Amino acid sequence: QTNKFEVGLEGGPSLISLRGNDILDNINNDLSFGFSSGLTFQYNFTKLISIRTNISFERKGFTIQGTATDQTGNQIGEITSHSYFDYLTIPILGRLTFGKKINFFVNAGPYIGYLIKQTDITEAFGEYSKTKNDNTDNYKRTDLGITTGLGARFPIKNKLFLSIEIR
């Protein structure tokens, strides 16, 4: 028999980058590592169909690496800059589950995110020290999108499971 309502903890690493406008598409926008963690809630209609949501802290962003020059164009060092967008996100996912002992699942649905803080950090190089700038007020606070995922859930103990998901 399946529990109708489930609560859990969720967290893990993510690969992050930004795209979607001419500025971002024309820079050397390297993949970076981010993370997400939060509290999950799931309502099981049947063993096959459920609805899942969570409230999570999620870090999005990108890293730029390049060459810094002085006013005359002389190279003065290699520069690394990180741009972090910290969000509270809430997805609403429909989930299909199949399998007996190990449950495999797919899910999809919309999400909404609220920008808590946007920070640009430039690493120290040459005679320049590390800089950190809060640019939150320069961005729209709402992020909307679609999320999909697939994974597997393994029983550990009665009513305790470990899930692994790519979302």
PDB file of C-alpha atoms in Angstrom, residues 75-130:
ATOM      1  CA  GLN A  75      47.445  42.295 -21.535  1.00  0.00           C
ATOM      2  CA  ILE A  76      47.725  42.508 -17.752  1.00  0.00           C
ATOM      3  CA  GLY A  77      46.422  39.106 -16.707  1.00  0.00           C
ATOM      4  CA  GLU A  78      43.898  36.348 -16.952  1.00  0.00           C
ATOM      5  CA  ILE A  79      40.557  37.145 -15.340  1.00  0.00           C
ATOM      6  CA  THR A  80      37.822  34.899 -13.950  1.00  0.00           C
ATOM      7  CA  SER A  81      34.402  36.299 -13.094  1.00  0.00           C
ATOM      8  CA  HIS A  82      31.433  34.455 -11.591  1.00  0.00           C
ATOM      9  CA  SER A  83      27.849  35.644 -11.840  1.00  0.00           C
ATOM     10  CA  TYR A  84      25.509  34.000  -9.319  1.00  0.00           C
ATOM     11  CA  PHE A  85      21.725  34.186  -9.245  1.00  0.00           C
ATOM     12  CA  ASP A  86      20.255  32.816  -5.998  1.00  0.00           C
ATOM     13  CA  TYR A  87      16.578  31.849  -6.212  1.00  0.00           C
ATOM     14  CA  LEU A  88      13.787  30.374  -4.150  1.00  0.00           C
ATOM     15  CA  THR A  89      12.034  28.041  -6.602  1.00  0.00           C
ATOM     16  CA  ILE A  90       8.749  26.153  -6.499  1.00  0.00           C
ATOM     17  CA  PRO A  91       7.946  23.596  -9.223  1.00  0.00           C
ATOM     18  CA  ILE A  92       4.637  21.786  -9.641  1.00  0.00           C
ATOM     19  CA  LEU A  93       5.414  18.439 -11.233  1.00  0.00           C
ATOM     20  CA  GLY A  94       3.249  15.637 -12.491  1.00  0.00           C
ATOM     21  CA  ARG A  95       5.010  12.331 -11.858  1.00  0.00           C
ATOM     22  CA  LEU A  96       4.609   8.854 -13.376  1.00  0.00           C
ATOM     23  CA  THR A  97       6.158   5.996 -11.371  1.00  0.00           C
ATOM     24  CA  PHE A  98       6.690   2.394 -12.440  1.00  0.00           C
ATOM     25  CA  GLY A  99       8.552  -0.614 -11.090  1.00  0.00           C
ATOM     26  CA  LYS A 100       8.197  -2.908  -8.071  1.00  0.00           C
ATOM     27  CA  LYS A 101      11.071  -2.799  -5.563  1.00  0.00           C
ATOM     28  CA  ILE A 102      12.989  -0.031  -7.324  1.00  0.00           C
ATOM     29  CA  ASN A 103      10.658   2.708  -8.537  1.00  0.00           C
ATOM     30  CA  PHE A 104      11.599   4.488 -11.749  1.00  0.00           C
ATOM     31  CA  PHE A 105       9.912   7.822 -12.447  1.00  0.00           C
ATOM     32  CA  VAL A 106       9.559  10.675 -14.912  1.00  0.00           C
ATOM     33  CA  ASN A 107       8.173  14.082 -14.059  1.00  0.00           C
ATOM     34  CA  ALA A 108       7.440  17.401 -15.730  1.00  0.00           C
ATOM     35  CA  GLY A 109       5.764  20.698 -14.998  1.00  0.00           C
ATOM     36  CA  PRO A 110       6.132  24.451 -14.593  1.00  0.00           C
ATOM     37  CA  TYR A 111       8.185  26.265 -11.970  1.00  0.00           C
ATOM     38  CA  ILE A 112       8.363  29.777 -10.581  1.00  0.00           C
ATOM     39  CA  GLY A 113      11.472  31.270  -9.032  1.00  0.00           C
ATOM     40  CA  TYR A 114      12.046  34.428  -7.012  1.00  0.00           C
ATOM     41  CA  LEU A 115      15.473  36.091  -7.230  1.00  0.00           C
ATOM     42  CA  ILE A 116      16.830  36.589  -3.723  1.00  0.00           C
ATOM     43  CA  LYS A 117      20.246  37.937  -4.692  1.00  0.00           C
ATOM     44  CA  GLN A 118      22.459  38.412  -7.753  1.00  0.00           C
ATOM     45  CA  THR A 119      26.192  38.670  -7.120  1.00  0.00           C
ATOM     46  CA  ASP A 120      29.135  39.186  -9.478  1.00  0.00           C
ATOM     47  CA  ILE A 121      32.510  38.063  -8.115  1.00  0.00           C
ATOM     48  CA  THR A 122      35.753  38.772  -9.955  1.00  0.00           C
ATOM     49  CA  GLU A 123      38.744  36.772  -8.722  1.00  0.00           C
ATOM     50  CA  ALA A 124      41.975  38.588  -7.816  1.00  0.00           C
ATOM     51  CA  PHE A 125      44.605  38.838 -10.548  1.00  0.00           C
ATOM     52  CA  GLY A 126      47.862  40.764 -10.867  1.00  0.00           C
ATOM     53  CA  GLU A 127      47.689  43.853  -8.631  1.00  0.00           C
ATOM     54  CA  TYR A 128      43.867  43.789  -8.504  1.00  0.00           C
ATOM     55  CA  SER A 129      42.046  42.373  -5.497  1.00  0.00           C
ATOM     56  CA  LYS A 130      38.928  40.251  -5.524  1.00  0.00           C
TER      57      LYS A 130
END
